[in-house]
CSV table of C-alpha atoms and ligand atoms in Angstrom, one decimal:
chain,number,residue,atom,x,y,z
A,1,MET,CA,60.9,51.7,87.2
A,2,TYR,CA,61.6,50.7,83.6
A,3,ASP,CA,60.4,53.0,80.7
A,4,TRP,CA,59.7,49.9,78.6
A,5,LEU,CA,58.8,46.3,79.2
A,6,ILE,CA,59.6,44.5,75.9
A,7,VAL,CA,58.1,41.1,75.4
A,8,GLY,CA,60.1,38.8,73.1
A,9,ALA,CA,63.9,39.0,72.3
A,10,GLY,CA,63.6,38.2,68.6
A,11,PHE,CA,64.4,40.7,65.9
A,12,ALA,CA,61.3,42.8,66.7
A,13,GLY,CA,61.9,43.1,70.4
A,14,SER,CA,65.7,43.4,70.2
A,15,VAL,CA,65.8,46.1,67.6
A,16,LEU,CA,63.3,48.2,69.6
A,17,ALA,CA,65.2,47.6,72.8
A,18,GLU,CA,68.4,48.8,71.1
A,19,ARG,CA,66.8,51.9,69.5
A,20,LEU,CA,64.9,53.0,72.7
A,21,ALA,CA,68.0,52.5,74.9
A,22,ARG,CA,70.6,54.0,72.5
A,23,ARG,CA,68.6,56.7,70.8
A,24,ARG,CA,66.2,57.8,73.6
A,25,GLY,CA,68.3,56.8,76.6
A,26,GLU,CA,65.4,55.0,78.0
A,27,ARG,CA,65.5,52.1,80.5
A,28,VAL,CA,64.4,48.8,79.0
A,29,ILE,CA,63.7,45.4,80.4
A,30,LEU,CA,63.5,42.8,77.6
A,31,VAL,CA,61.9,39.5,78.6
A,32,ASP,CA,61.6,36.2,76.7
A,33,ARG,CA,60.1,33.0,77.9
A,34,ARG,CA,62.7,31.0,76.1
A,35,PRO,CA,66.1,30.5,77.7
A,36,HIS,CA,67.9,32.7,75.2
A,37,VAL,CA,67.7,35.8,73.0
A,38,GLY,CA,67.4,35.8,69.2
A,39,GLY,CA,63.8,34.5,68.9
A,40,ASN,CA,63.5,32.1,66.0
A,41,ALA,CA,66.9,33.2,64.6
A,42,TYR,CA,68.8,31.8,67.6
A,43,ASP,CA,71.8,29.7,66.7
A,44,ARG,CA,74.2,27.7,68.9
A,45,LEU,CA,77.0,25.2,68.9
A,46,ASP,CA,75.7,21.7,69.3
A,47,GLU,CA,77.4,18.9,71.3
A,48,ALA,CA,79.7,18.2,68.4
A,49,GLY,CA,80.7,21.9,68.1
A,50,VAL,CA,78.8,22.6,64.9
A,51,LEU,CA,76.9,25.9,64.6
A,52,ILE,CA,73.2,25.0,64.1
A,53,HIS,CA,70.0,27.0,64.0
A,54,GLN,CA,67.8,25.8,66.8
A,55,TYR,CA,64.6,26.7,64.9
A,56,GLY,CA,65.4,25.8,61.4
A,57,PRO,CA,67.5,27.5,58.6
A,58,HIS,CA,67.6,31.3,58.7
A,59,ILE,CA,69.1,32.9,55.6
A,60,PHE,CA,69.4,36.7,55.6
A,61,HIS,CA,68.4,38.5,52.4
A,62,THR,CA,67.2,42.0,51.7
A,63,ASN,CA,66.9,44.7,49.1
A,64,SER,CA,67.2,47.4,51.7
A,65,ASP,CA,70.5,49.2,52.2
A,66,ALA,CA,69.1,50.9,55.3
A,67,ILE,CA,68.4,47.5,57.0
A,68,VAL,CA,71.9,46.2,56.1
A,69,ASP,CA,73.5,49.4,57.4
A,70,TYR,CA,71.5,49.1,60.7
A,71,LEU,CA,72.4,45.5,61.3
A,72,SER,CA,76.1,46.0,60.2
A,73,GLN,CA,76.6,48.0,63.5
A,74,PHE,CA,76.4,44.6,65.3
A,75,THR,CA,77.9,42.1,62.9
A,76,THR,CA,80.2,41.5,60.0
A,77,TRP,CA,78.9,39.3,57.2
A,78,ARG,CA,79.8,36.1,55.3
A,79,PRO,CA,78.5,36.4,51.7
A,80,TYR,CA,76.2,33.5,51.0
A,81,GLU,CA,73.8,32.8,48.2
A,82,HIS,CA,71.2,30.2,49.1
A,83,ARG,CA,70.6,27.2,46.8
A,84,VAL,CA,68.0,24.5,47.3
A,85,LEU,CA,67.4,21.2,45.6
A,86,ALA,CA,64.1,19.3,45.6
A,87,MET,CA,63.9,15.5,45.6
A,88,VAL,CA,61.4,14.9,42.7
A,89,ASP,CA,60.8,11.6,40.9
A,90,GLY,CA,64.0,10.3,42.6
A,91,MET,CA,66.2,13.1,41.4
A,92,GLN,CA,67.6,16.2,43.2
A,93,VAL,CA,66.7,19.1,40.9
A,94,PRO,CA,66.9,22.9,41.5
A,95,ILE,CA,64.0,24.7,43.1
A,96,PRO,CA,62.9,27.5,42.2
A,97,ILE,CA,62.1,25.5,39.0
A,98,ASN,CA,64.5,26.7,36.3
A,99,LEU,CA,65.8,25.6,32.8
A,100,ASP,CA,68.0,22.9,34.4
A,101,THR,CA,65.1,21.6,36.5
A,102,ILE,CA,62.9,20.9,33.5
A,103,ASN,CA,65.7,19.6,31.2
A,104,CYS,CA,66.9,17.2,33.9
A,105,LEU,CA,63.4,16.0,35.0
A,106,TYR,CA,62.1,15.4,31.4
A,107,GLY,CA,65.4,14.5,29.7
A,108,LEU,CA,65.1,17.6,27.4
A,109,SER,CA,67.6,20.2,26.1
A,110,LEU,CA,65.3,23.2,25.8
A,111,THR,CA,66.6,26.8,25.5
A,112,SER,CA,65.1,29.5,27.7
A,113,GLU,CA,62.8,30.6,24.8
A,114,GLU,CA,61.6,27.1,24.2
A,115,LEU,CA,61.0,26.7,28.0
A,116,GLU,CA,58.8,29.7,28.0
A,117,ALA,CA,56.6,28.2,25.3
A,118,TRP,CA,56.7,24.8,27.1
A,119,PHE,CA,55.4,26.4,30.3
A,120,ALA,CA,52.8,28.4,28.3
A,121,ALA,CA,51.5,25.2,26.7
A,122,ARG,CA,50.9,23.7,30.2
A,123,ALA,CA,49.8,26.7,32.1
A,124,GLU,CA,46.0,26.8,33.0
A,125,PRO,CA,44.5,30.2,32.7
A,126,VAL,CA,43.0,31.4,36.0
A,127,ALA,CA,40.8,34.5,35.8
A,128,ASP,CA,41.3,35.6,39.4
A,129,ILE,CA,44.5,34.4,41.0
A,130,ARG,CA,43.6,34.2,44.7
A,131,THR,CA,45.0,31.0,46.1
A,132,SER,CA,48.4,29.3,46.3
A,133,GLU,CA,47.1,26.7,43.8
A,134,ASP,CA,46.1,29.4,41.3
A,135,VAL,CA,49.5,31.0,41.4
A,136,VAL,CA,51.4,27.9,40.4
A,137,VAL,CA,48.9,26.2,38.1
A,138,SER,CA,48.4,29.5,36.1
A,139,ALA,CA,52.2,29.8,35.6
A,140,ILE,CA,53.4,26.3,34.9
A,141,GLY,CA,50.5,23.9,34.9
A,142,ARG,CA,49.1,21.1,37.0
A,143,GLU,CA,51.8,18.4,36.6
A,144,LEU,CA,54.6,20.5,38.0
A,145,TYR,CA,52.3,21.9,40.6
A,146,GLU,CA,51.6,18.3,41.8
A,147,LYS,CA,55.3,17.4,41.7
A,148,PHE,CA,56.8,20.4,43.5
A,149,PHE,CA,54.1,22.3,45.4
A,150,ARG,CA,50.9,20.3,46.3
A,151,GLY,CA,52.5,17.7,48.5
A,152,TYR,CA,55.0,20.0,50.2
A,153,THR,CA,52.3,22.6,50.9
A,154,ARG,CA,49.9,20.0,52.3
A,155,LYS,CA,52.7,18.7,54.6
A,156,GLN,CA,53.9,22.2,55.6
A,157,TRP,CA,50.5,23.8,56.3
A,158,GLY,CA,48.1,20.9,56.8
A,159,LEU,CA,46.0,22.6,54.2
A,160,ASP,CA,45.7,22.2,50.4
A,161,PRO,CA,47.3,25.1,48.4
A,162,SER,CA,43.7,25.9,47.2
A,163,GLU,CA,42.9,26.8,50.9
A,164,LEU,CA,45.9,29.3,51.3
A,165,ASP,CA,46.4,32.8,50.1
A,166,ARG,CA,48.5,33.2,46.9
A,167,GLN,CA,51.3,34.9,48.9
A,168,VAL,CA,52.5,31.5,50.2
A,169,THR,CA,53.6,29.7,47.1
A,170,ALA,CA,54.2,33.1,45.4
A,171,ARG,CA,57.3,33.3,47.5
A,172,VAL,CA,58.9,30.7,45.2
A,173,PRO,CA,59.2,32.0,41.6
A,174,THR,CA,59.6,30.1,38.3
A,175,ARG,CA,62.5,30.9,36.0
A,176,THR,CA,63.3,30.1,32.4
A,177,ASP,CA,67.1,30.8,32.8
A,178,ARG,CA,69.6,28.8,34.8
A,179,ASP,CA,69.7,31.0,37.9
A,180,ASP,CA,69.5,28.4,40.7
A,181,ARG,CA,69.7,30.9,43.6
A,182,TYR,CA,66.7,30.7,46.0
A,183,PHE,CA,66.7,34.5,46.4
A,184,THR,CA,67.6,37.3,44.1
A,185,ASP,CA,67.9,40.1,46.7
A,186,THR,CA,70.7,42.6,46.3
A,187,PHE,CA,72.2,41.6,49.7
A,188,GLN,CA,72.4,38.0,50.7
A,189,ALA,CA,74.7,37.0,53.6
A,190,MET,CA,75.0,35.3,57.0
A,191,PRO,CA,76.2,37.1,60.2
A,192,ALA,CA,79.8,36.1,60.3
A,193,GLN,CA,79.8,35.0,64.0
A,194,GLY,CA,76.2,33.8,63.9
A,195,TYR,CA,72.8,35.4,64.8
A,196,THR,CA,73.1,35.0,68.5
A,197,ARG,CA,76.4,36.9,68.6
A,198,MET,CA,74.7,39.7,66.6
A,199,PHE,CA,71.9,39.9,69.1
A,200,GLU,CA,74.3,40.0,72.0
A,201,HIS,CA,76.1,42.9,70.4
A,202,MET,CA,72.7,44.7,69.8
A,203,LEU,CA,71.6,44.2,73.4
A,204,ASP,CA,74.9,45.1,75.0
A,205,HIS,CA,73.9,48.5,76.5
A,206,PRO,CA,73.8,49.6,80.2
A,207,ASN,CA,70.1,50.6,79.8
A,208,ILE,CA,69.0,47.2,78.5
A,209,HIS,CA,68.3,44.5,81.1
A,210,VAL,CA,67.7,41.1,79.5
A,211,MET,CA,65.6,38.5,81.4
A,212,THR,CA,65.2,35.0,79.8
A,213,ASN,CA,63.0,32.2,81.1
A,214,ALA,CA,60.4,34.9,81.9
A,215,ASP,CA,56.9,34.8,80.6
A,216,PHE,CA,55.0,38.1,80.2
A,217,ARG,CA,52.1,36.7,82.2
A,218,ASP,CA,54.3,36.0,85.2
A,219,VAL,CA,56.3,39.3,85.2
A,220,ARG,CA,53.9,42.0,84.0
A,221,GLU,CA,52.6,42.7,87.5
A,222,VAL,CA,55.9,42.5,89.2
A,223,ILE,CA,58.2,44.5,86.9
A,224,PRO,CA,57.3,48.2,87.3
A,225,HIS,CA,57.1,49.8,83.8
A,226,ARG,CA,55.5,52.6,81.9
A,227,ARG,CA,54.9,51.1,78.5
A,228,VAL,CA,55.0,47.8,76.7
A,229,ILE,CA,56.2,46.5,73.4
A,230,TYR,CA,54.6,43.1,72.8
A,231,THR,CA,56.0,40.7,70.1
A,232,GLY,CA,54.3,37.5,71.1
A,233,PRO,CA,51.1,36.0,69.5
A,234,ILE,CA,48.4,38.7,69.6
A,235,ASP,CA,45.5,36.3,70.4
A,236,GLU,CA,47.4,35.1,73.5
A,237,TYR,CA,47.8,38.7,74.7
A,238,PHE,CA,44.0,39.0,74.8
A,239,ASP,CA,43.5,35.6,76.4
A,240,PHE,CA,42.1,34.2,73.1
A,241,ARG,CA,39.0,36.3,73.6
A,242,PHE,CA,37.7,35.7,70.1
A,243,GLY,CA,39.2,32.2,69.7
A,244,ARG,CA,42.6,31.0,68.7
A,245,LEU,CA,44.5,32.4,65.7
A,246,PRO,CA,46.0,29.4,63.8
A,247,TYR,CA,49.8,29.4,63.8
A,248,ARG,CA,51.6,26.5,62.2
A,249,SER,CA,54.3,24.8,64.2
A,250,LEU,CA,57.3,22.6,63.4
A,251,ARG,CA,59.1,19.8,65.2
A,252,PHE,CA,62.9,20.1,64.6
A,253,VAL,CA,65.0,17.0,64.8
A,254,HIS,CA,68.7,17.8,65.0
A,255,VAL,CA,71.1,15.1,64.0
A,256,THR,CA,75.0,15.1,63.8
A,257,ARG,CA,76.6,12.7,61.4
A,258,ASP,CA,80.1,11.4,61.4
A,259,VAL,CA,80.8,12.5,57.8
A,260,ALA,CA,82.1,15.8,56.6
A,261,GLN,CA,79.2,16.4,54.1
A,262,HIS,CA,75.7,14.9,53.9
A,263,GLN,CA,74.1,16.7,50.9
A,264,PRO,CA,75.3,19.0,48.0
A,265,VAL,CA,73.6,22.2,49.2
A,266,ALA,CA,72.3,23.7,52.4
A,267,VAL,CA,68.7,22.6,52.0
A,268,VAL,CA,67.0,19.7,50.2
A,269,ASN,CA,63.2,19.8,50.0
A,270,TYR,CA,61.0,16.7,49.9
A,271,PRO,CA,57.7,17.5,48.1
A,272,GLN,CA,56.7,14.0,47.3
A,273,THR,CA,58.0,11.6,50.0
A,274,GLU,CA,58.9,11.6,53.7
A,275,ALA,CA,57.1,13.1,56.7
A,276,TYR,CA,59.5,16.0,56.9
A,277,THR,CA,59.5,18.9,54.5
A,278,ARG,CA,63.3,19.6,54.2
A,279,ILE,CA,66.7,18.7,55.5
A,280,THR,CA,69.2,21.5,56.3
A,281,GLU,CA,72.9,21.1,56.5
A,282,TYR,CA,74.3,24.1,58.3
A,283,LYS,CA,78.0,24.0,57.2
A,284,HIS,CA,76.9,25.2,53.8
A,285,LEU,CA,75.4,28.3,55.4
A,286,THR,CA,78.1,29.1,57.9
A,287,GLY,CA,81.2,27.9,56.1
A,288,GLN,CA,82.3,26.1,59.2
A,289,GLU,CA,85.0,23.5,58.7
A,290,HIS,CA,84.5,20.4,60.9
A,291,PRO,CA,85.0,16.7,60.4
A,292,LYS,CA,81.3,16.1,61.3
A,293,THR,CA,78.2,17.7,60.0
A,294,SER,CA,74.9,18.6,61.6
A,295,LEU,CA,71.4,18.5,60.0
A,296,THR,CA,67.9,19.5,60.9
A,297,TYR,CA,64.8,17.7,59.7
A,298,GLU,CA,61.6,19.8,59.9
A,299,TYR,CA,58.3,18.0,60.7
A,300,PRO,CA,55.3,20.3,60.4
A,301,SER,CA,52.8,20.1,63.2
A,302,ALA,CA,49.6,21.6,64.4
A,303,GLU,CA,50.8,21.5,68.0
A,304,GLY,CA,53.8,23.3,69.5
A,305,ASP,CA,55.4,26.8,69.5
A,306,PRO,CA,53.8,29.2,67.0
A,307,TYR,CA,56.1,29.7,64.0
A,308,TYR,CA,54.0,30.6,61.0
A,309,PRO,CA,50.8,32.7,60.8
A,310,VAL,CA,48.6,30.9,58.3
A,311,PRO,CA,47.6,33.3,55.5
A,312,ARG,CA,44.0,32.8,54.5
A,313,PRO,CA,41.1,35.2,54.5
A,314,GLU,CA,39.2,34.0,57.6
A,315,ASN,CA,42.4,34.1,59.7
A,316,GLN,CA,43.0,37.7,58.5
A,317,ALA,CA,39.5,38.6,59.5
A,318,LEU,CA,40.0,37.2,63.0
A,319,PHE,CA,43.3,38.9,63.2
A,320,LYS,CA,41.6,42.2,62.4
A,321,ARG,CA,39.3,41.8,65.4
A,322,TYR,CA,42.3,41.4,67.6
A,323,GLU,CA,44.1,44.3,65.9
A,324,ARG,CA,41.1,46.6,66.8
A,325,LEU,CA,41.6,45.6,70.5
A,326,ALA,CA,45.3,46.2,70.1
A,327,ARG,CA,44.8,49.7,68.7
A,328,ALA,CA,42.7,50.6,71.8
A,329,GLU,CA,45.3,49.3,74.3
A,330,ALA,CA,46.9,52.3,75.9
A,331,ASN,CA,50.7,52.4,76.1
A,332,VAL,CA,51.2,49.0,74.4
A,333,TRP,CA,52.7,48.6,70.9
A,334,PHE,CA,52.3,45.3,68.9
A,335,VAL,CA,55.3,44.5,66.6
A,336,GLY,CA,56.7,41.4,64.9
A,337,ARG,CA,55.6,38.3,63.0
A,338,LEU,CA,53.4,36.9,65.7
A,339,ALA,CA,51.8,40.1,67.0
A,340,THR,CA,51.0,41.5,63.5
A,341,TYR,CA,50.2,38.0,62.2
A,342,ARG,CA,52.1,38.3,58.9
A,343,TYR,CA,54.4,35.9,57.1
A,344,TYR,CA,57.4,38.2,57.3
A,345,ASN,CA,61.1,37.5,56.7
A,346,MET,CA,63.7,38.8,59.1
A,347,ASP,CA,64.6,41.9,57.1
A,348,GLN,CA,60.9,42.8,57.0
A,349,ILE,CA,60.7,42.5,60.8
A,350,VAL,CA,63.8,44.7,61.2
A,351,GLY,CA,62.1,47.3,58.9
A,352,GLN,CA,58.8,47.0,60.8
A,353,ALA,CA,60.6,47.5,64.2
A,354,LEU,CA,62.6,50.5,62.9
A,355,ALA,CA,59.4,52.1,61.6
A,356,ALA,CA,57.7,51.4,64.9
A,357,PHE,CA,60.6,53.2,66.6
A,358,ARG,CA,60.2,56.2,64.4
A,359,ARG,CA,56.5,56.4,65.2
A,360,ILE,CA,57.1,56.0,68.9
A,361,ASP,CA,59.9,58.6,68.8
A,362,ALA,CA,57.6,61.1,67.0
A,363,GLN,CA,54.6,60.4,69.2
A,364,LEU,CA,56.5,60.7,72.6
A,365,GLY,CA,58.7,63.6,71.6
A,366,ARG,CA,62.0,64.3,73.3
A,367,PRO,CA,62.8,61.8,76.1
A,368,ALA,CA,62.8,63.0,79.7
A,369,PRO,CA,66.3,63.8,80.9
A,370,ALA,CA,67.9,60.9,82.8
B,1,LIG,P1,60.3,35.7,67.0
B,1,LIG,O1,61.6,35.5,66.5
B,1,LIG,O2,59.3,34.6,67.0
B,1,LIG,O3,60.4,36.3,68.5
B,1,LIG,C1,59.3,36.4,69.4
B,1,LIG,C2,59.8,36.0,70.7
B,1,LIG,O4,58.8,36.3,71.7
B,1,LIG,C3,60.1,34.5,70.9
B,1,LIG,O5,61.5,34.3,71.3
B,1,LIG,C4,59.1,34.1,72.0
B,1,LIG,O6,59.7,33.2,72.9
B,1,LIG,C5,58.8,35.4,72.7
B,1,LIG,N1,57.6,35.4,73.4
B,1,LIG,C6,56.3,35.2,72.9
B,1,LIG,N2,55.4,35.3,73.8
B,1,LIG,C7,56.0,35.6,75.0
B,1,LIG,C8,55.6,35.8,76.3
B,1,LIG,N3,54.3,35.8,76.6
B,1,LIG,N4,56.5,36.1,77.2
B,1,LIG,C9,57.8,36.1,76.9
B,1,LIG,N5,58.3,35.9,75.7
B,1,LIG,C10,57.4,35.7,74.7
B,1,LIG,N6,63.3,34.7,57.7
B,1,LIG,C11,64.2,35.1,56.8
B,1,LIG,O7,64.4,36.3,56.5
B,1,LIG,N7,65.0,34.1,56.2
B,1,LIG,C12,64.9,32.8,56.5
B,1,LIG,O8,65.6,32.0,55.9
B,1,LIG,C13,63.9,32.4,57.4
B,1,LIG,N8,63.7,31.1,57.7
B,1,LIG,C14,62.8,30.7,58.7
B,1,LIG,C15,62.6,29.4,59.0
B,1,LIG,C16,61.7,29.0,59.9
B,1,LIG,C17,61.6,27.5,60.3
B,1,LIG,C18,60.9,30.0,60.6
B,1,LIG,C19,59.9,29.5,61.6
B,1,LIG,C20,61.0,31.3,60.3
B,1,LIG,C21,62.0,31.7,59.3
B,1,LIG,N9,62.1,33.1,59.0
B,1,LIG,C22,63.1,33.4,58.1
B,1,LIG,C23,61.3,34.1,59.6
B,1,LIG,C24,62.0,34.7,60.9
B,1,LIG,O9,62.1,33.7,61.8
B,1,LIG,C25,61.1,35.8,61.4
B,1,LIG,O10,60.9,36.8,60.4
B,1,LIG,C26,61.7,36.5,62.6
B,1,LIG,O11,62.4,35.7,63.5
B,1,LIG,C27,60.6,37.2,63.3
B,1,LIG,O12,61.1,37.9,64.5
B,1,LIG,P2,60.1,38.3,65.6
B,1,LIG,O13,60.9,39.1,66.6
B,1,LIG,O14,58.9,39.0,65.1
B,1,LIG,O15,59.5,36.9,66.2
B,2,LIG,N1,56.8,25.4,48.6
B,2,LIG,C1,56.5,24.2,48.0
B,2,LIG,N2,57.6,23.4,47.6
B,2,LIG,C2,58.9,23.7,47.7
B,2,LIG,C3,59.2,24.9,48.3
B,2,LIG,C4,58.1,25.7,48.8
B,2,LIG,O1,55.4,23.8,47.8
B,2,LIG,O2,59.8,22.9,47.3
B,2,LIG,C5,55.7,26.2,49.0
B,2,LIG,C6,55.2,25.8,50.4
B,2,LIG,O3,53.9,26.1,50.5
B,2,LIG,C7,56.0,26.7,51.3
B,2,LIG,C8,56.0,28.0,50.5
B,2,LIG,O4,56.1,27.6,49.1
B,2,LIG,O5,55.4,26.9,52.6
B,2,LIG,C9,57.1,29.0,50.8
B,2,LIG,O6,58.3,28.4,50.7
B,2,LIG,P1,59.6,29.0,51.5
B,2,LIG,O7,60.8,28.2,51.1
B,2,LIG,O8,59.6,30.5,51.3
B,2,LIG,O9,59.1,28.7,53.0
B,2,LIG,P2,59.8,29.0,54.4
B,2,LIG,O10,61.3,29.0,54.3
B,2,LIG,O11,59.2,30.4,54.8
B,2,LIG,O12,59.3,27.9,55.3
């Protein structure tokens, strides 16, 4: 008899498995329908021996010391600050848009102060900033919105930015200085031996039994357990009773090239051309030295594994209906990006899982002696 059946070996499921086993001494079986642990953060050596991320580029960044301290039990870190270029009007320019982006694109030599005025002259006032179009147009105007955001967003989401909540494009700021880092968090780094190794360390405990290639549907009746933590898509748990929640998918095309370097930075975005959104070159992230280089092209798609919850009001309303069912489900906890239907980064999921552990710990009280 297991104390916990945990569904999904991504950050949400793995952090909870680790806490419940190590802190409460409980017996955990962690199942995932994929052939590996790590969820979307899974990385592996490809055929050429280059470390790649199977499900697209994962860069760790956070402002939380507590989350860094927690994960640092399972990995050391390689400091890495992420930089991204966007291919716009035939040039590779920094995104987030900054002083160099504008000077390069328009052949200007503005100062930061002048750029502020330049943006202000182009920004279109929006009384109530609700959508992903409003956020950008109200800050920098329609022309830059069209060049950098509209096409990329339509490709990535299959929706116009005017149909998406503001939080989507608000992830990418605009700057008037020359800071070309994608993130400004206080801690930015990659697990030194990769994400998969970090997960393996996290799950290396005699009370944790990991079972891959195992779907919850197939094992829930055959694995004896007292309680469940579910980190898969919430609509699937309830057999899509109220209809499907939209999750956006991606098709990843992994390629190895016989050159040492393909592009100047880890990620180049394609907001105006191409069917893919971005190309990632992993060696920039990992620091690996290798005569070849491996890349991933991301092709957004409506079909396939669920990767992104789609932030818009009607989807949130549908999620709330499922959430009400989830609250009434005895002995089942719903945690993670798919189960709580939120566009969360890895650090936020670690924070959410640690908070869930504290709630469980408080609710269940002192664990029964082994
Ligand atoms: P997941 O990692 O999705 O894990 C859920 C697991 O549950 C999956 O492995 C799935 O197979 C399993 N599962 C689902 N249903 C079942 C079932 N019925 N039975 C068995 N197993 C099941 N975050 C960052 O902080 N930085 C980044 O740079 C970044 N880049 C990203 C790039 C892409 C392309 C994507 C898609 C996401 C990115 N993220 C990034 C977000 C990050 O992937 C998530 O925040 C994090 O992986 C969520 O962890 P999770 O455990 O909630 O979900
Ligand atoms: N975005 C864009 N152009 C870009 C980069 C981002 O329009 O060059 C928009 C797009 O809608 C994207 C969102 O901003 O989905 C968030 O970007 P981020 O890089 O955070 O996406 P993620 O890494 O989560 O896929």
